[in-house]
């Protein structure tokens, strides 16, 4: 998937390169995914691309966007949904370390650290 952000690394690539590396099957073609992630890593609009990707209404079925595979994007979105009160339960996987903390994230993190570890967590 090619980004429309100005200055995006992927915007200047030939279509066949985008198809081959960015639209790859990340599970079956890990090398291609790695190449796409390396291109994203050095992209000057990576931060904006991550922001846009995390709120995209529809994700493609496969590929790399903003340096993330679709499952990685879905995990990050699950955490954001939880932290913004859209999702009720804590996601059953660790919060991605790279995911920026928002005001809502900070509130949830503060609540989590204040909890007595022996007390059962209330279901929201
Ligand atoms: S971070 Fe990756 S997907 Fe996003 S604009 Fe840059 S090269 Fe394209």
Coordinates of N, CA and C and ligand atoms in Angstrom, one line a residue:
X1 N 0.8 -1.2 0.0 CA 0.0 0.0 0.0 C 0.9 1.2 0.0
X2 N 0.6 2.1 -0.9 CA 1.4 3.3 -1.0 C 0.8 4.5 -0.2
X3 N 1.7 5.2 0.5 CA 1.1 6.3 1.3 C 1.0 7.6 0.4
X4 N 0.1 8.4 0.8 CA 0.0 9.7 0.0 C 0.6 10.8 0.8
X5 N 1.3 10.5 1.9 CA 2.0 11.5 2.7 C 3.2 12.1 1.9
X6 N 3.3 13.4 2.0 CA 4.4 14.1 1.2 C 5.7 13.7 1.8
X7 N 6.7 13.3 0.9 CA 8.0 12.9 1.4 C 8.1 11.4 1.8
X8 N 7.0 10.7 1.7 CA 7.0 9.3 2.0 C 8.0 8.5 1.2
X9 N 8.8 7.6 1.8 CA 9.7 6.8 1.0 C 9.0 5.9 0.0
X10 N 7.8 5.4 0.4 CA 7.1 4.5 -0.5 C 6.4 5.2 -1.7
X11 N 6.3 6.5 -1.6 CA 5.6 7.2 -2.6 C 6.4 7.3 -3.9
X12 N 7.7 7.2 -3.8 CA 8.5 7.3 -5.0 C 8.9 6.0 -5.5
X13 N 8.5 4.9 -4.9 CA 8.9 3.6 -5.4 C 8.1 3.2 -6.6
X14 N 8.7 2.4 -7.5 CA 7.9 1.9 -8.6 C 6.8 1.0 -8.1
X15 N 5.7 0.9 -8.8 CA 4.5 0.1 -8.3 C 4.9 -1.4 -8.0
X16 N 5.8 -1.9 -8.9 CA 6.1 -3.3 -8.7 C 6.9 -3.6 -7.4
X17 N 7.6 -2.6 -6.9 CA 8.4 -2.7 -5.7 C 7.4 -2.6 -4.5
X18 N 6.4 -1.7 -4.6 CA 5.4 -1.6 -3.5 C 4.6 -2.9 -3.5
X19 N 4.2 -3.4 -4.6 CA 3.5 -4.7 -4.7 C 4.3 -5.8 -4.1
X20 N 5.5 -5.9 -4.4 CA 6.4 -7.0 -4.0 C 6.7 -7.0 -2.5
X21 N 7.0 -5.8 -2.0 CA 7.5 -5.8 -0.6 C 6.4 -5.3 0.4
X22 N 5.7 -4.2 0.0 CA 4.7 -3.7 1.0 C 3.5 -4.5 1.0
X23 N 3.1 -5.1 -0.1 CA 1.8 -5.8 -0.2 C 2.1 -7.3 0.0
X24 N 3.2 -7.7 0.6 CA 3.5 -9.1 0.7 C 2.7 -9.8 1.8
X25 N 2.8 -11.1 1.7 CA 2.2 -12.0 2.8 C 3.3 -12.1 3.9
X26 N 3.2 -11.4 5.0 CA 4.2 -11.3 5.9 C 4.6 -12.6 6.6
X27 N 3.6 -13.5 6.7 CA 3.9 -14.8 7.3 C 4.7 -15.7 6.3
X28 N 4.3 -15.7 5.0 CA 5.0 -16.6 4.1 C 6.2 -15.9 3.4
X29 N 6.3 -14.6 3.5 CA 7.4 -13.9 2.8 C 8.1 -12.9 3.8
X30 N 8.6 -13.5 4.8 CA 9.2 -12.6 5.9 C 10.4 -11.8 5.4
X31 N 11.1 -12.2 4.4 CA 12.2 -11.4 3.9 C 11.6 -10.1 3.2
X32 N 10.6 -10.2 2.4 CA 9.9 -9.1 1.8 C 9.4 -8.1 2.9
X33 N 8.8 -8.7 3.9 CA 8.3 -7.8 5.0 C 9.4 -7.1 5.6
X34 N 10.6 -7.7 5.8 CA 11.7 -7.1 6.5 C 12.2 -5.9 5.6
X35 N 12.2 -6.1 4.3 CA 12.7 -5.0 3.4 C 11.7 -3.8 3.5
X36 N 10.4 -4.1 3.5 CA 9.4 -3.0 3.6 C 9.6 -2.3 5.0
X37 N 9.8 -3.1 6.0 CA 10.0 -2.4 7.3 C 11.2 -1.6 7.4
X38 N 12.3 -2.0 6.7 CA 13.5 -1.2 6.7 C 13.3 0.1 5.9
X39 N 12.5 0.0 4.9 CA 12.2 1.3 4.1 C 11.4 2.2 5.0
X40 N 10.5 1.7 5.8 CA 9.6 2.5 6.7 C 10.5 3.1 7.8
X41 N 11.4 2.3 8.3 CA 12.3 2.7 9.4 C 13.0 4.0 9.1
X42 N 13.4 4.3 7.9 CA 14.1 5.5 7.5 C 13.2 6.5 6.8
X43 N 11.9 6.4 7.0 CA 11.0 7.3 6.3 C 10.8 8.5 7.2
X44 N 10.8 9.7 6.6 CA 10.7 10.9 7.4 C 9.3 11.2 7.9
X45 N 8.3 10.5 7.3 CA 6.9 10.7 7.8 C 6.4 9.5 8.6
X46 N 7.3 8.7 9.1 CA 6.9 7.5 9.8 C 6.0 7.8 11.0
X47 N 6.2 8.8 11.7 CA 5.4 9.2 12.9 C 3.9 9.5 12.4
X48 N 3.8 10.3 11.4 CA 2.5 10.7 10.8 C 1.8 9.4 10.2
X49 N 2.7 8.6 9.6 CA 2.1 7.4 9.0 C 1.5 6.4 10.0
X50 N 2.3 6.3 11.2 CA 1.8 5.5 12.3 C 0.4 6.0 12.8
X51 N 0.4 7.3 13.0 CA -0.9 8.0 13.5 C -2.0 7.7 12.5
X52 N -1.8 7.8 11.2 CA -2.9 7.6 10.3 C -3.3 6.1 10.2
X53 N -2.3 5.3 10.3 CA -2.5 3.8 10.2 C -3.4 3.3 11.4
X54 N -3.1 3.9 12.6 CA -3.8 3.4 13.8 C -5.3 3.8 13.7
X55 N -5.7 4.8 12.9 CA -7.1 5.1 12.8 C -7.7 4.8 11.5
X56 N -7.0 4.1 10.6 CA -7.6 3.8 9.3 C -8.9 3.0 9.5
X57 N -9.9 3.4 8.8 CA -11.2 2.7 9.0 C -11.1 1.2 8.5
X58 N -10.4 1.0 7.4 CA -10.3 -0.4 7.0 C -8.8 -0.8 6.6
X59 N -8.4 -1.8 7.2 CA -7.0 -2.3 7.0 C -7.0 -3.3 5.8
X60 N -5.9 -3.3 5.0 CA -5.8 -4.3 4.0 C -5.7 -5.7 4.7
X61 N -5.9 -6.7 3.9 CA -5.8 -8.1 4.5 C -4.3 -8.5 4.8
X62 N -3.4 -7.8 4.1 CA -2.0 -8.2 4.4 C -1.1 -7.1 4.0
X63 N 0.2 -7.2 4.4 CA 1.2 -6.3 4.0 C 1.8 -5.5 5.2
X64 N 2.6 -4.5 4.8 CA 3.3 -3.7 5.8 C 2.9 -2.2 5.6
X65 N 2.5 -1.6 6.6 CA 2.1 -0.2 6.6 C 2.8 0.5 7.8
X66 N 3.4 1.6 7.6 CA 4.1 2.3 8.7 C 5.0 1.4 9.5
X67 N 5.7 0.5 8.8 CA 6.6 -0.4 9.5 C 6.0 -1.5 10.3
X68 N 4.7 -1.7 10.1 CA 4.0 -2.8 10.9 C 3.3 -3.7 10.0
X69 N 3.2 -5.0 10.4 CA 2.3 -5.9 9.7 C 0.9 -5.7 10.2
X70 N 0.0 -6.3 9.5 CA -1.5 -6.1 9.9 C -1.7 -6.6 11.3
X71 N -1.2 -7.8 11.7 CA -1.4 -8.3 13.1 C -0.8 -7.3 14.1
X72 N 0.3 -6.7 13.8 CA 0.9 -5.7 14.7 C 0.1 -4.5 14.8
X73 N -0.5 -4.1 13.7 CA -1.4 -2.9 13.8 C -2.6 -3.2 14.6
X74 N -3.2 -4.4 14.4 CA -4.4 -4.8 15.1 C -4.1 -4.9 16.6
X75 N -2.9 -5.4 17.0 CA -2.6 -5.4 18.4 C -2.5 -4.0 19.0
X76 N -1.9 -3.1 18.3 CA -1.8 -1.7 18.8 C -3.2 -1.1 18.9
X77 N -4.0 -1.4 17.9 CA -5.3 -0.8 17.9 C -6.2 -1.3 19.1
X78 N -6.0 -2.6 19.4 CA -6.7 -3.2 20.5 C -6.4 -2.5 21.8
X79 N -5.1 -2.2 22.0 CA -4.7 -1.5 23.2 C -5.2 -0.1 23.2
X80 N -5.2 0.6 22.1 CA -5.7 2.0 22.1 C -7.2 2.0 22.3
X81 N -7.9 1.0 21.8 CA -9.4 0.8 22.0 C -9.7 0.6 23.5
X82 N -8.8 -0.2 24.1 CA -9.0 -0.5 25.6 C -8.8 0.8 26.3
X83 N -7.7 1.5 26.0 CA -7.3 2.7 26.8 C -8.3 3.9 26.6
X84 N -9.0 3.9 25.5 CA -10.0 4.9 25.2 C -11.4 4.4 25.6
X85 N -11.5 3.3 26.3 CA -12.8 2.8 26.8 C -13.7 2.2 25.8
X86 N -13.2 2.0 24.6 CA -14.0 1.4 23.5 C -14.1 -0.1 23.7
X87 N -13.0 -0.7 24.2 CA -12.9 -2.1 24.4 C -13.0 -2.4 25.9
X88 N -13.8 -3.4 26.4 CA -14.0 -3.6 27.8 C -12.8 -4.3 28.5
X89 N -12.3 -5.3 27.9 CA -11.3 -6.1 28.5 C -9.8 -5.7 28.1
X90 N -8.9 -6.0 29.0 CA -7.5 -5.8 28.7 C -7.1 -6.7 27.6
X91 N -6.4 -6.3 26.6 CA -6.0 -7.2 25.5 C -5.2 -8.3 26.1
X92 N -5.3 -9.5 25.6 CA -4.6 -10.7 26.1 C -3.1 -10.8 25.6
X93 N -2.5 -9.6 25.3 CA -1.1 -9.6 24.9 C -0.5 -8.3 25.4
X94 N 0.8 -8.3 25.5 CA 1.5 -7.1 26.0 C 1.3 -5.9 25.1
X95 N 1.3 -4.8 25.8 CA 1.2 -3.5 25.0 C 2.4 -3.3 24.2
X96 N 2.3 -3.0 22.9 CA 3.5 -2.8 22.2 C 4.4 -1.6 22.8
X97 N 5.7 -1.9 23.0 CA 6.5 -0.9 23.6 C 6.6 0.4 22.9
X98 N 6.5 0.3 21.6 CA 6.7 1.5 20.7 C 5.5 2.4 20.7
X99 N 4.3 1.8 21.1 CA 3.1 2.6 21.0 C 3.1 3.8 21.9
X100 N 3.0 5.0 21.3 CA 3.1 6.2 22.1 C 2.0 6.3 23.2
X101 N 2.3 6.8 24.3 CA 1.3 7.0 25.4 C 0.5 8.2 25.1
X102 N -0.8 8.1 25.1 CA -1.7 9.2 25.0 C -2.2 9.6 26.4
X103 N -2.9 10.6 26.5 CA -3.5 11.0 27.8 C -4.3 9.8 28.4
X104 N -5.1 9.2 27.5 CA -5.9 8.1 28.0 C -5.0 6.9 28.4
X105 N -3.9 6.7 27.7 CA -3.0 5.6 28.0 C -2.4 5.9 29.4
X106 N -2.0 7.1 29.6 CA -1.4 7.4 30.9 C -2.3 7.2 32.1
X107 N -3.6 7.5 31.9 CA -4.6 7.3 32.9 C -4.7 5.9 33.2
X108 N -4.8 5.1 32.2 CA -5.0 3.6 32.4 C -3.7 3.0 33.0
X109 N -2.5 3.5 32.6 CA -1.3 3.0 33.1 C -1.2 3.3 34.6
X110 N -1.6 4.5 34.9 CA -1.6 5.0 36.3 C -2.5 4.1 37.2
X111 N -3.7 3.9 36.6 CA -4.7 3.0 37.3 C -4.1 1.6 37.5
X112 N -3.4 1.1 36.5 CA -2.9 -0.3 36.5 C -1.8 -0.4 37.6
X113 N -0.9 0.7 37.7 CA 0.2 0.6 38.6 C -0.3 0.8 40.1
X114 N -1.4 1.5 40.2 CA -2.0 1.8 41.6 C -2.7 0.6 42.2
X115 N -3.0 -0.4 41.3 CA -3.8 -1.5 41.7 C -3.0 -2.4 42.6
X116 N -3.6 -2.9 43.6 CA -3.0 -4.0 44.4 C -3.0 -5.2 43.6
X117 N -1.8 -5.8 43.4 CA -1.7 -7.0 42.5 C -2.5 -8.1 42.9
X118 N -2.8 -8.2 44.3 CA -3.6 -9.3 44.8 C -5.1 -9.1 44.6
X119 N -5.5 -7.8 44.4 CA -6.9 -7.5 44.2 C -7.4 -7.9 42.8
X120 N -8.5 -8.5 42.7 CA -9.0 -8.7 41.3 C -9.3 -7.4 40.7
X121 N -9.0 -7.3 39.4 CA -9.3 -6.1 38.6 C -10.8 -6.0 38.3
X122 N -11.4 -4.8 38.5 CA -12.8 -4.7 38.1 C -12.9 -4.8 36.6
X123 N -14.0 -5.4 36.2 CA -14.3 -5.5 34.8 C -15.0 -4.2 34.4
X124 N -14.4 -3.6 33.3 CA -15.0 -2.3 32.9 C -16.0 -2.5 31.8
Ligands
LIG1 S1 6.4 4.8 7.0 FE1 6.4 3.3 5.4 S2 4.3 3.0 4.7 FE2 4.5 4.9 5.9 S3 4.8 6.5 4.4 FE3 6.8 5.9 5.1 S4 7.5 4.3 3.7 FE4 5.3 4.6 3.4

